[in-house]
JSON list of C-alpha atoms in Angstrom, two decimals:
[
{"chain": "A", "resi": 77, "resn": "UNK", "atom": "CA", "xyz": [-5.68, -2.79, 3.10]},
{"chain": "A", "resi": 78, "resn": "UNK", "atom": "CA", "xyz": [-3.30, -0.33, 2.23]},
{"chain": "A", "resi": 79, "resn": "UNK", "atom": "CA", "xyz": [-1.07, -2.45, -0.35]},
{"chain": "A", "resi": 80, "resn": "UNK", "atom": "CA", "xyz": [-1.71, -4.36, -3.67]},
{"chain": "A", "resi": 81, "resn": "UNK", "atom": "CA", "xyz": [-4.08, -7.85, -2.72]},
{"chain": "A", "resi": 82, "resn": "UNK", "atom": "CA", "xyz": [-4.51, -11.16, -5.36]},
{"chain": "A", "resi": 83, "resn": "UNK", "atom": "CA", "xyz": [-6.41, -13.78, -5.07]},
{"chain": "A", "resi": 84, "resn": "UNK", "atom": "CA", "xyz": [-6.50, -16.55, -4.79]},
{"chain": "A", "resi": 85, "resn": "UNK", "atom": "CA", "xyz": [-3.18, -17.17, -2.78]},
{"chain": "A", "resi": 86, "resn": "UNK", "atom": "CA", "xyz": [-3.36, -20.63, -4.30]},
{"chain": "A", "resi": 87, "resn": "UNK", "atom": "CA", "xyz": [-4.74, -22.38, -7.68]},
{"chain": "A", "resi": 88, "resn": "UNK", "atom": "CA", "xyz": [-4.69, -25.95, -8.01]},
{"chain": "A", "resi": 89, "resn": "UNK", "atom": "CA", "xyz": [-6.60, -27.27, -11.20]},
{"chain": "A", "resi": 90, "resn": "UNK", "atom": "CA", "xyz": [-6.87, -29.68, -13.80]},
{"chain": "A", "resi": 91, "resn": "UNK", "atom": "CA", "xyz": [-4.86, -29.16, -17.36]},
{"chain": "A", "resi": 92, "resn": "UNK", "atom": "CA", "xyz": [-7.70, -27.92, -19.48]},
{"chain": "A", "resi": 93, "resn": "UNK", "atom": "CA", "xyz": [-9.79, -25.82, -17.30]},
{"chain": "A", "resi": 94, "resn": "UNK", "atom": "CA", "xyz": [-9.83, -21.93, -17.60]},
{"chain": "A", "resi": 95, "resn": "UNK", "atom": "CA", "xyz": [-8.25, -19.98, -14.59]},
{"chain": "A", "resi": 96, "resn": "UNK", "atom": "CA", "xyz": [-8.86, -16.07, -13.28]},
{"chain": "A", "resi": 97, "resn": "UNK", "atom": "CA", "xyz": [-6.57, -14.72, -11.34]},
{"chain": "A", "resi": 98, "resn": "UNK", "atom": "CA", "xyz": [-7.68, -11.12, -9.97]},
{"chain": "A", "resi": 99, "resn": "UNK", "atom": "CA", "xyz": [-5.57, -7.99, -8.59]},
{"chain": "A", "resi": 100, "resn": "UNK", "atom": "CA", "xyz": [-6.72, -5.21, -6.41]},
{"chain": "A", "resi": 101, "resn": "UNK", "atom": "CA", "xyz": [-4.02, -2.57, -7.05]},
{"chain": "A", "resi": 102, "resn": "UNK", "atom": "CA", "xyz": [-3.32, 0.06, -4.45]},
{"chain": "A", "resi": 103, "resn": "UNK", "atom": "CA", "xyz": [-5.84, 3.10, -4.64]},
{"chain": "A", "resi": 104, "resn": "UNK", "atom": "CA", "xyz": [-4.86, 6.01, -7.01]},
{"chain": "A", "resi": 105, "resn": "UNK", "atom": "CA", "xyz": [-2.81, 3.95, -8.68]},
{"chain": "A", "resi": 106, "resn": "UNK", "atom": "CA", "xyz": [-2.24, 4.37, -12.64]},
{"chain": "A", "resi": 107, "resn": "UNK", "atom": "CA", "xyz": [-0.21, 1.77, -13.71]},
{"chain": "A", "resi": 108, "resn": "UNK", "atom": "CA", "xyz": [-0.79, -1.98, -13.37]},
{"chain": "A", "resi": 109, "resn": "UNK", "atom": "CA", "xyz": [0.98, -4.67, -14.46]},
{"chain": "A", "resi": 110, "resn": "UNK", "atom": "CA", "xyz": [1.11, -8.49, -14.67]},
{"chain": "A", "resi": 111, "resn": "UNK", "atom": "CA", "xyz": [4.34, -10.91, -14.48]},
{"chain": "A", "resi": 112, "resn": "UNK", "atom": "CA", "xyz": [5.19, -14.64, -14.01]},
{"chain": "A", "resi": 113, "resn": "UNK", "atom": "CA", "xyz": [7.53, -15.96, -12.05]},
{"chain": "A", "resi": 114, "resn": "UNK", "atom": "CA", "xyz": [8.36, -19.86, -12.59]},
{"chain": "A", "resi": 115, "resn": "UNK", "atom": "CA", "xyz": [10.44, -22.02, -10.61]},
{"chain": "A", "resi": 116, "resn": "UNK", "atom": "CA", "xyz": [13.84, -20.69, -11.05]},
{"chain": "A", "resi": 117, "resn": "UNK", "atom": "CA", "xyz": [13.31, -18.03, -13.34]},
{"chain": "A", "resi": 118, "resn": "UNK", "atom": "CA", "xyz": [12.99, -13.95, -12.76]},
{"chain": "A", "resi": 119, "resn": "UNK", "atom": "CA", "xyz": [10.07, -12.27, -13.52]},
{"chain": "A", "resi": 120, "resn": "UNK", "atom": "CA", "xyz": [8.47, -12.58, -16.93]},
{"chain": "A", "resi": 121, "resn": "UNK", "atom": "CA", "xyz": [6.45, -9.42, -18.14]},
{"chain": "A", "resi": 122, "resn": "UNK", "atom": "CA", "xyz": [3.01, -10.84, -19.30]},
{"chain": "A", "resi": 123, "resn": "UNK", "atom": "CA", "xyz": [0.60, -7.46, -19.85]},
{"chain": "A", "resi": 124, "resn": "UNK", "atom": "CA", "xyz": [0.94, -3.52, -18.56]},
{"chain": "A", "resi": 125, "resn": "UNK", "atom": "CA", "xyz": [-2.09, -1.14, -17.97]},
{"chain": "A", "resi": 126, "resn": "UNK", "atom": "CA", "xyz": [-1.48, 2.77, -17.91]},
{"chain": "A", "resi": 127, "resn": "UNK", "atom": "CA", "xyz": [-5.40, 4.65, -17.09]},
{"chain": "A", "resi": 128, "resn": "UNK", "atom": "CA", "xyz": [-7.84, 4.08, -20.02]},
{"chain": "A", "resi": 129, "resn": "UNK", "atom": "CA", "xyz": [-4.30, 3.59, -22.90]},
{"chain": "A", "resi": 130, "resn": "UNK", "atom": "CA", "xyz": [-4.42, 0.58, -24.72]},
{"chain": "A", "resi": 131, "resn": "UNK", "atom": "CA", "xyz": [-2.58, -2.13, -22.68]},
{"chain": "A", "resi": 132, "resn": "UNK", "atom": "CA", "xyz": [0.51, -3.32, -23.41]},
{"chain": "A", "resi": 133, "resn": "UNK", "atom": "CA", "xyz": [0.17, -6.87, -24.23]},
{"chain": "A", "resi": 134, "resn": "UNK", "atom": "CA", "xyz": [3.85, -8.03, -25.80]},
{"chain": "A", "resi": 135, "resn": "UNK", "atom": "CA", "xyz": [4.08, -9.92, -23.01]},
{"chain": "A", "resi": 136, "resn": "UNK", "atom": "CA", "xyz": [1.63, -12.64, -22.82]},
{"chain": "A", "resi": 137, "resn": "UNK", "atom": "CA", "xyz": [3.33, -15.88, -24.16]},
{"chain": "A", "resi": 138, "resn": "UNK", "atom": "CA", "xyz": [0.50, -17.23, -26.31]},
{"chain": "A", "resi": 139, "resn": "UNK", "atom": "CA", "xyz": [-3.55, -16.44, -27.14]},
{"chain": "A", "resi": 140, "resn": "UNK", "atom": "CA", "xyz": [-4.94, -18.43, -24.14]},
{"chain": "A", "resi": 141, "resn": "UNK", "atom": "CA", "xyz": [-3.80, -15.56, -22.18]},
{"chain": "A", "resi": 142, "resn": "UNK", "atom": "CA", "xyz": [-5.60, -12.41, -21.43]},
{"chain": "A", "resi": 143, "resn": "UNK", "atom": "CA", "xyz": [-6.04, -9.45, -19.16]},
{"chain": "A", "resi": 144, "resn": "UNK", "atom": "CA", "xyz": [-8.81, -7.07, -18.56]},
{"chain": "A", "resi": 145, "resn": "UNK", "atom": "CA", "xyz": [-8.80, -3.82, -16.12]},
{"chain": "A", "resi": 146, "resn": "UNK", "atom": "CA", "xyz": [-11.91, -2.54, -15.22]},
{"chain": "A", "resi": 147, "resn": "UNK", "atom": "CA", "xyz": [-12.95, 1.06, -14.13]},
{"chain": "A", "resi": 148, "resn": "UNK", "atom": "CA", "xyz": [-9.38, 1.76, -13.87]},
{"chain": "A", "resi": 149, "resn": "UNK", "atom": "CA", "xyz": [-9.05, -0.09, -10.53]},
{"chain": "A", "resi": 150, "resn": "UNK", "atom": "CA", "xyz": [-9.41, -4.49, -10.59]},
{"chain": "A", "resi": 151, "resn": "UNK", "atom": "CA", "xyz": [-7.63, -6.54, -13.32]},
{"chain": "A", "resi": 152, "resn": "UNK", "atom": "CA", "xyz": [-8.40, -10.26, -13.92]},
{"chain": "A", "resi": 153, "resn": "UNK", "atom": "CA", "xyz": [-6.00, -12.29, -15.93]},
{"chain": "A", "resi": 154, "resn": "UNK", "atom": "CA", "xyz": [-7.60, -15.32, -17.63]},
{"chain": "A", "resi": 155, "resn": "UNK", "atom": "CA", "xyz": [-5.47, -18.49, -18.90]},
{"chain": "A", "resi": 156, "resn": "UNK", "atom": "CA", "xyz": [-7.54, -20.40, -20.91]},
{"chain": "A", "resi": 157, "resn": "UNK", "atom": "CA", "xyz": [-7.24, -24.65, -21.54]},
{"chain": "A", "resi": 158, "resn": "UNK", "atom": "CA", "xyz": [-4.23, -24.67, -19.25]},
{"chain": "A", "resi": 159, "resn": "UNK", "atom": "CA", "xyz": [-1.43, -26.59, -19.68]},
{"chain": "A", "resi": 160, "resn": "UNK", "atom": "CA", "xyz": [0.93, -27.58, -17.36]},
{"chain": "A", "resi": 161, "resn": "UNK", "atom": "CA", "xyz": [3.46, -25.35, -18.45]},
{"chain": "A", "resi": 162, "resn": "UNK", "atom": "CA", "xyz": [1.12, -22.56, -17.38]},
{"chain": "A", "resi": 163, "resn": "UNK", "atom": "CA", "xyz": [2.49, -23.51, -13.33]},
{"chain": "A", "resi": 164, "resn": "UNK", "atom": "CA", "xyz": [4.03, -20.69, -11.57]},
{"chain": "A", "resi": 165, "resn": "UNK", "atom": "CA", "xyz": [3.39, -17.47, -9.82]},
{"chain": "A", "resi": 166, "resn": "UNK", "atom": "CA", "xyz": [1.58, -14.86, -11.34]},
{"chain": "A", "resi": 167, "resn": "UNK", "atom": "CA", "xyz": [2.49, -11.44, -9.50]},
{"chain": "A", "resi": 168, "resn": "UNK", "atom": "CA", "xyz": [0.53, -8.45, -10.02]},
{"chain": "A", "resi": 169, "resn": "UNK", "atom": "CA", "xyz": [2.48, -5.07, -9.31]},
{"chain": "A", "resi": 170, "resn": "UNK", "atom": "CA", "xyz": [0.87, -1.01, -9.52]},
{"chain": "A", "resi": 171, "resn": "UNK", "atom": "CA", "xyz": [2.49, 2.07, -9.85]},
{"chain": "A", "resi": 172, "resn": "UNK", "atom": "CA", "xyz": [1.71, 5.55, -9.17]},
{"chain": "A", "resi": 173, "resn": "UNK", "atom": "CA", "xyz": [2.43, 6.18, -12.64]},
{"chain": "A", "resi": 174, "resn": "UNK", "atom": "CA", "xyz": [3.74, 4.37, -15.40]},
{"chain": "A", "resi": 175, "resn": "UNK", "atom": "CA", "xyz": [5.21, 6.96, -17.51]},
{"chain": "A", "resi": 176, "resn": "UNK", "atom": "CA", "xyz": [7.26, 7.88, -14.17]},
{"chain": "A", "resi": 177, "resn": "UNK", "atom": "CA", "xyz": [10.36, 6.43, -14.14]},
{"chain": "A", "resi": 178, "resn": "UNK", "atom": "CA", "xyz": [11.11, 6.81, -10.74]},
{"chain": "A", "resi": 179, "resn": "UNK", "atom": "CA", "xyz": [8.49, 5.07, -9.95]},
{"chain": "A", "resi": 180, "resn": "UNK", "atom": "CA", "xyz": [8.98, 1.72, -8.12]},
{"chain": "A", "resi": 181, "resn": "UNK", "atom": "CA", "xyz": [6.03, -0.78, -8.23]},
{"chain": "A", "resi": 182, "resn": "UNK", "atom": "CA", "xyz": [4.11, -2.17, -5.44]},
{"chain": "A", "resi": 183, "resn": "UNK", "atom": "CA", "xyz": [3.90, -5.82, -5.72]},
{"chain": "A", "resi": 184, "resn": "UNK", "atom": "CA", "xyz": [0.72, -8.17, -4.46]},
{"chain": "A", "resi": 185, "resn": "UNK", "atom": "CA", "xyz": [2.09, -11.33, -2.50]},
{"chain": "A", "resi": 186, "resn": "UNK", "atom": "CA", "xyz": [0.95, -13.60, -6.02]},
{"chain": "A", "resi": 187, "resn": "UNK", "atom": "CA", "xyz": [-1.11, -16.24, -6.95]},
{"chain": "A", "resi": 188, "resn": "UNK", "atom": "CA", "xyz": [0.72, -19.75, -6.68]},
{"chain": "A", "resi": 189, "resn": "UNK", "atom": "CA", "xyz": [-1.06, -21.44, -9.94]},
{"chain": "A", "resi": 190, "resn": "UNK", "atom": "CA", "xyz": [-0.65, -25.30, -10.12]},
{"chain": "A", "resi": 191, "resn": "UNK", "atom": "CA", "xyz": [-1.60, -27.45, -13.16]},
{"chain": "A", "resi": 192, "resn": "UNK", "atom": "CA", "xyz": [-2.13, -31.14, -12.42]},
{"chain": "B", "resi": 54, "resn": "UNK", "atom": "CA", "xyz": [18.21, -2.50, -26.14]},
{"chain": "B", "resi": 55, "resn": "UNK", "atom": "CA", "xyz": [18.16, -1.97, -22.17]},
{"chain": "B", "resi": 56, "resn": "UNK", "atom": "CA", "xyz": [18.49, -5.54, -20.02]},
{"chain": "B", "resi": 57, "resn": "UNK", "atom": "CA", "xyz": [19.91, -5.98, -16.61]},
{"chain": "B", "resi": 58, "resn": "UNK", "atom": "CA", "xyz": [22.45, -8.94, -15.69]},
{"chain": "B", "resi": 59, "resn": "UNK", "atom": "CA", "xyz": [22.87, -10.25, -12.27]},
{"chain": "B", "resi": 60, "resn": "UNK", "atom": "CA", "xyz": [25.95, -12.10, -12.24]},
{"chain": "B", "resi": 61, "resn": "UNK", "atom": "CA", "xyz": [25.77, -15.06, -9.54]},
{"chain": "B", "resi": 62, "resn": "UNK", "atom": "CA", "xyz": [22.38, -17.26, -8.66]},
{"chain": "B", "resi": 63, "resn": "UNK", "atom": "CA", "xyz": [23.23, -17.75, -5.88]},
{"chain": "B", "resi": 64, "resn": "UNK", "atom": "CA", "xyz": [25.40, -16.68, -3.02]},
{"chain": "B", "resi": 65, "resn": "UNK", "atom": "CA", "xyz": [26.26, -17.91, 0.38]},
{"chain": "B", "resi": 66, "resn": "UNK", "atom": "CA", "xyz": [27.56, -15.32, 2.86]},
{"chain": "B", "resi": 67, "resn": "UNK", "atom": "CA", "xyz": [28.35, -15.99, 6.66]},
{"chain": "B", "resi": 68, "resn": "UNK", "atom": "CA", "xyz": [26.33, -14.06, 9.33]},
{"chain": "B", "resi": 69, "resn": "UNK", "atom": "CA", "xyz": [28.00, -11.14, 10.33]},
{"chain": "B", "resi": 70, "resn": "UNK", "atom": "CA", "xyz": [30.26, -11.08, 6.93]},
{"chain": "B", "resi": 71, "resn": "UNK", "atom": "CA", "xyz": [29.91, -8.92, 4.30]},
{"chain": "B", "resi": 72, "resn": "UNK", "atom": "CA", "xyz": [26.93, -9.22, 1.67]},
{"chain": "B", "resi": 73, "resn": "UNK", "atom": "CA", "xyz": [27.89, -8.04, -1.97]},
{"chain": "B", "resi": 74, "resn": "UNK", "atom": "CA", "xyz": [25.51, -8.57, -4.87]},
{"chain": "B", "resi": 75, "resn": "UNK", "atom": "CA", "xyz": [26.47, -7.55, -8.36]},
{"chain": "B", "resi": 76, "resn": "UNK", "atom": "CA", "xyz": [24.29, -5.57, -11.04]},
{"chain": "B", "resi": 77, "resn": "UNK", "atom": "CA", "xyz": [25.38, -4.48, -14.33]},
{"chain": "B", "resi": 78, "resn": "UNK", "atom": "CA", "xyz": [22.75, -2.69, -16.70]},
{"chain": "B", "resi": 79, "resn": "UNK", "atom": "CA", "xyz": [22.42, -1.58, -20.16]},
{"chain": "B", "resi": 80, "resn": "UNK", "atom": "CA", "xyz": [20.76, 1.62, -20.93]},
{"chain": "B", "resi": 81, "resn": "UNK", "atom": "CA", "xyz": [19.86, 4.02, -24.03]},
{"chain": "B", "resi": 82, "resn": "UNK", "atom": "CA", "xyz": [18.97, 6.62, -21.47]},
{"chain": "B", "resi": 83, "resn": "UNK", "atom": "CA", "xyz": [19.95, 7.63, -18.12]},
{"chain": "B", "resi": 84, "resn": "UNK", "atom": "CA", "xyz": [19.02, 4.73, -16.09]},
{"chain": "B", "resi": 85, "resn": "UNK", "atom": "CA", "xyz": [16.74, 4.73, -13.07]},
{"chain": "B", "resi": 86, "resn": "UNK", "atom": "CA", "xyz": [17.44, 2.03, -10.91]},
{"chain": "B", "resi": 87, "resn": "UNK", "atom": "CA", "xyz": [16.04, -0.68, -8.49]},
{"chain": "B", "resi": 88, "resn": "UNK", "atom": "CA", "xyz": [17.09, -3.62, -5.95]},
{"chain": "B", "resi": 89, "resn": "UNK", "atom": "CA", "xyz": [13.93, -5.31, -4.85]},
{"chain": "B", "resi": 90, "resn": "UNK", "atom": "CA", "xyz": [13.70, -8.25, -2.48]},
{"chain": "B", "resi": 91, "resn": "UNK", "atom": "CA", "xyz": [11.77, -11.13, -2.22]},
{"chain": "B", "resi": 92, "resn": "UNK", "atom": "CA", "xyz": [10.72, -13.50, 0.91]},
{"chain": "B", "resi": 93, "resn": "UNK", "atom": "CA", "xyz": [9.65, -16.79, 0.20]},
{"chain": "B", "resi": 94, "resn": "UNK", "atom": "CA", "xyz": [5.97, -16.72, -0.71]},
{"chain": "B", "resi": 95, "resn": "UNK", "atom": "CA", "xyz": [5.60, -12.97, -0.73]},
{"chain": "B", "resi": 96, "resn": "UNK", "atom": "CA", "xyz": [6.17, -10.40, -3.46]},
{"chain": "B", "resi": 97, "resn": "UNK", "atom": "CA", "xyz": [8.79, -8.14, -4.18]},
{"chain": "B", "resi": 98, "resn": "UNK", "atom": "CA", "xyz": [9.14, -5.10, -1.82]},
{"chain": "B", "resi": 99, "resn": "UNK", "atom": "CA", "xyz": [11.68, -2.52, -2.75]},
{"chain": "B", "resi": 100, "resn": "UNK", "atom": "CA", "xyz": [15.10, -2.13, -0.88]},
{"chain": "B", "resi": 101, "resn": "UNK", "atom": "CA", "xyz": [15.78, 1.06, -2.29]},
{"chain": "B", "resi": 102, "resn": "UNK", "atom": "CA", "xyz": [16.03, 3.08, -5.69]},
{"chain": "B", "resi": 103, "resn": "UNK", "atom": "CA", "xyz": [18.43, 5.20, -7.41]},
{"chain": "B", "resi": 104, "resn": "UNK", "atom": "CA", "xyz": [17.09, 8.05, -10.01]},
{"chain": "B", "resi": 105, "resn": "UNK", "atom": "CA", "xyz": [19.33, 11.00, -10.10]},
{"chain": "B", "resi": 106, "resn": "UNK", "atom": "CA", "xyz": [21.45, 12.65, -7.47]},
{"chain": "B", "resi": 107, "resn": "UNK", "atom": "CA", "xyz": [23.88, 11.08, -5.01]},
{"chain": "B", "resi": 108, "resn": "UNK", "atom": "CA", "xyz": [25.83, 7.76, -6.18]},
{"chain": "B", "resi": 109, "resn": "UNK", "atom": "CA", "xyz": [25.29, 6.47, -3.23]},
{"chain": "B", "resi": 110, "resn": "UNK", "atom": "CA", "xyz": [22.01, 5.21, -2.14]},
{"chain": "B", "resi": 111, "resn": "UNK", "atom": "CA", "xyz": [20.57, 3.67, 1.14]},
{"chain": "B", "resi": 112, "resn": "UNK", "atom": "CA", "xyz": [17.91, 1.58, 1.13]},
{"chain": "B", "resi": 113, "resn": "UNK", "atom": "CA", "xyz": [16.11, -0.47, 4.11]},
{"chain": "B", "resi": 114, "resn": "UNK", "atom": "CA", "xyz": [17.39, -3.03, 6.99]},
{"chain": "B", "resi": 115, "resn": "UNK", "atom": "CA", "xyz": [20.94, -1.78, 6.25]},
{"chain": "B", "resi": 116, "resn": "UNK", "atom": "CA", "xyz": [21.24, -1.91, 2.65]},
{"chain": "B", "resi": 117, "resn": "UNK", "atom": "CA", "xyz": [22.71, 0.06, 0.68]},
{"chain": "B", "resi": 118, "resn": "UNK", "atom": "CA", "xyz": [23.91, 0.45, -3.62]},
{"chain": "B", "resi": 119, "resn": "UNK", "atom": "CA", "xyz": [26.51, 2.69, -5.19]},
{"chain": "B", "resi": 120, "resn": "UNK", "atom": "CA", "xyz": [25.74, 4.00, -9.34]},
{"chain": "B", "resi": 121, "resn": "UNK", "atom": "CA", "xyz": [28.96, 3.91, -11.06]},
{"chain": "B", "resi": 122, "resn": "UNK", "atom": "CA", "xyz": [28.13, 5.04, -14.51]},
{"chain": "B", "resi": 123, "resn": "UNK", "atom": "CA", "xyz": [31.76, 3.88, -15.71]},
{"chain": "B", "resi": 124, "resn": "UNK", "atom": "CA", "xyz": [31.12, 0.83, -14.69]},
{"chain": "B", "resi": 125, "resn": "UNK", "atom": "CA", "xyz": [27.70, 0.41, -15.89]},
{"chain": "B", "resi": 126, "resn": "UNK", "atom": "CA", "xyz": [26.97, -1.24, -11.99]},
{"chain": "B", "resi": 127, "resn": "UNK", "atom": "CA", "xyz": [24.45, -0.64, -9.30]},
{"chain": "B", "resi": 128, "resn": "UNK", "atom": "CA", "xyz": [26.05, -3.25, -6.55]},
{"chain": "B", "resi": 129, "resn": "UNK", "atom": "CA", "xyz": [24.20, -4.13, -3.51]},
{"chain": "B", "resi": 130, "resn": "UNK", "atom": "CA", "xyz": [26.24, -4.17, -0.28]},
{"chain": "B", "resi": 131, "resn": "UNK", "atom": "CA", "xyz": [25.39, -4.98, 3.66]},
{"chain": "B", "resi": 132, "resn": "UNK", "atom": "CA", "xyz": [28.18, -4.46, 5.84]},
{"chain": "B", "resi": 133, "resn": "UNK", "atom": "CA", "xyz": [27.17, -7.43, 7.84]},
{"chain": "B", "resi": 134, "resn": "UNK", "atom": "CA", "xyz": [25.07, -10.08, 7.07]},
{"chain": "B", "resi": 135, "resn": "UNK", "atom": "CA", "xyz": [21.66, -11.82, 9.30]},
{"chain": "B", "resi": 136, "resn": "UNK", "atom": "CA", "xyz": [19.86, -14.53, 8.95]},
{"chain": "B", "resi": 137, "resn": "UNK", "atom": "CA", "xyz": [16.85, -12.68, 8.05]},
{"chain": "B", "resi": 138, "resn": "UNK", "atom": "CA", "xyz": [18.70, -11.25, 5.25]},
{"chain": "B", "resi": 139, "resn": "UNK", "atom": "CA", "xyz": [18.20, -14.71, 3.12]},
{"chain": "B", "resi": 140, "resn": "UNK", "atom": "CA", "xyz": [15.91, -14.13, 0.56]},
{"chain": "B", "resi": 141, "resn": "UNK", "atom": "CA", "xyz": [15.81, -13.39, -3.14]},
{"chain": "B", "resi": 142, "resn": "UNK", "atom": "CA", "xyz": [17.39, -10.51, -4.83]},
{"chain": "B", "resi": 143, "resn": "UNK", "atom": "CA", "xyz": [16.04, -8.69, -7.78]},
{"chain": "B", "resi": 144, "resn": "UNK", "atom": "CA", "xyz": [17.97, -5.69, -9.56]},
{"chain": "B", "resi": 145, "resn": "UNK", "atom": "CA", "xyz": [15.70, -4.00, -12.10]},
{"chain": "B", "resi": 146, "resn": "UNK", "atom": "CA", "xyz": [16.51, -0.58, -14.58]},
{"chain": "B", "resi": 147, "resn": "UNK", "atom": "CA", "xyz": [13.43, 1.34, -15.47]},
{"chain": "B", "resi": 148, "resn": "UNK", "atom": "CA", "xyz": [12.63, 2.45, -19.12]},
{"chain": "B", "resi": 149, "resn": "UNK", "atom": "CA", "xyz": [10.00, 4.34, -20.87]},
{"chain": "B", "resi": 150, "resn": "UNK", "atom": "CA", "xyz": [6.21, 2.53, -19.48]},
{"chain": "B", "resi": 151, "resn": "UNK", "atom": "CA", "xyz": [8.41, -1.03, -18.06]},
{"chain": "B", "resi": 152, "resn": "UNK", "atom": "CA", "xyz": [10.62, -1.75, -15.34]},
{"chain": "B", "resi": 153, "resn": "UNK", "atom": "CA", "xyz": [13.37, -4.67, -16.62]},
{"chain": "B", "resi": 154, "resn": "UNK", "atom": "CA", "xyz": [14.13, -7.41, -13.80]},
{"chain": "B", "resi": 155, "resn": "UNK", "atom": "CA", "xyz": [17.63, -9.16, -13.81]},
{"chain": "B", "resi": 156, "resn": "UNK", "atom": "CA", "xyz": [17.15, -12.95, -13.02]},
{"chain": "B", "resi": 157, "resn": "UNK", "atom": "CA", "xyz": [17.56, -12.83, -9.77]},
{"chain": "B", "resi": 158, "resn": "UNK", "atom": "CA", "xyz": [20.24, -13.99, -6.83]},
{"chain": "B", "resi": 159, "resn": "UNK", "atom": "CA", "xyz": [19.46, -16.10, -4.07]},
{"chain": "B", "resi": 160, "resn": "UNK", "atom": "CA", "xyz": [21.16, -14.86, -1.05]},
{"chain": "B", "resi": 161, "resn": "UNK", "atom": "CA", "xyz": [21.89, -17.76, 1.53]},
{"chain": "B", "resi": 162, "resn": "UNK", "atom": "CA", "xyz": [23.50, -17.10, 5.36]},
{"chain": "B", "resi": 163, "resn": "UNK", "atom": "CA", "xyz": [25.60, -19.39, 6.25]},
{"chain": "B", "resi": 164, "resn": "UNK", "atom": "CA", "xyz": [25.11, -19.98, 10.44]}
]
């Protein structure tokens, strides 16, 4: 498909386990980036990729949370032990270019993570 | 420090009245900015952008923003309002490698 594709659509595990949640950003894009969005709340920037820089990882709320992008393309954000604070939905968003400021991001339909 | 403020949650409009969302910003550097909009269990797609240029932008399904540097405001208006027009309403400024994302206002359309 032509836009930016997560998966799963849905998460449902048990506080604890480890979670991956994986992106497919939109091909040629630079830029990728990660944000949660809980019940209620706007978007919370968690981690930003720009080509082969070192990410930008100010975001990410504690150490059980990490991000990797591979080749460039696919990202995978892991929560570790989750708690159930760790419920929401995880969007992932790319850009044609990060350092371009006019550039809007393209944003995957999420990942809908539940913590029983 | 640059943030973005959306004043109102939510709002409830009547179908076929006028839609007006509010946006103020705060900026270092000449801001480049966003409305997005969000249906329920999708992402954000964008409505439409402003980066330099006219005030006045237009965006899609009848949307439209004016940049009033004075004012520090990048309003969203619809002349009239439809049903399919309730969703959530992001505005966002863009800075240097981030885009900043105001909280958020629910639209709602009253029948």
């Amino acid at each position: 498909g032509a836009g930016v594709s997560q998966s799963p659509s849905n998460k449902v595990t048990e506080k604890g386990k480890d979670v991956e949640l994986r992106c497919d950003p939109i091909s040629g894009h630079t830029a990728l980036y990660w944000y949660r969005q809980s019940l209620g709340q706007g978007l919370e920037f968690l981690i930003y990729f720009q080509g082969n820089s070192a990410p930008d990882k100010s975001g990410l709320p504690s150490d059980r949370f990490s991000a990797e992008r591979t080749g460039g393309s696919v990202s995978t954000l892991t929560i570790q032990r989750t708690q159930q604070e760790d419920s929401a939905v995880y969007l992932c968003a790319s850009s044609l270019s990060g350092t371009g400021r006019n550039q809007p991001q393209h944003f995957g339909d999420g990942t809908r993570l539940s913590i029983l | 420090a640059q943030s973005v403020t959306q004043l109102g949650s939510h709002v409830s409009v009547s179908e076929g009245a006028l839609v007006l969302l509010r946006c103020n910003y705060s900026s270092s550097v000449p801001p480049y900015l966003f409305w997005y909009v969000q249906y329920p269990n999708q992402g954000l797609q964008l409505l439409l952008k402003y980066t330099t240029g006219a005030t006045l932008v237009k965006g899609i399904n009848g949307f439209e923003a004016e940049f009033k540097k004075s004012e520090t405001s990048f309003h969203l208006t619809k002349p009239s309002a439809h049903m399919s027009d309730a969703a959530e309403y992001f505005c966002a400024v863009s800075v240097p490698d981030k885009i900043i994302f105001g909280k958020g206002t629910r639209l709602h359309i009253l029948p």
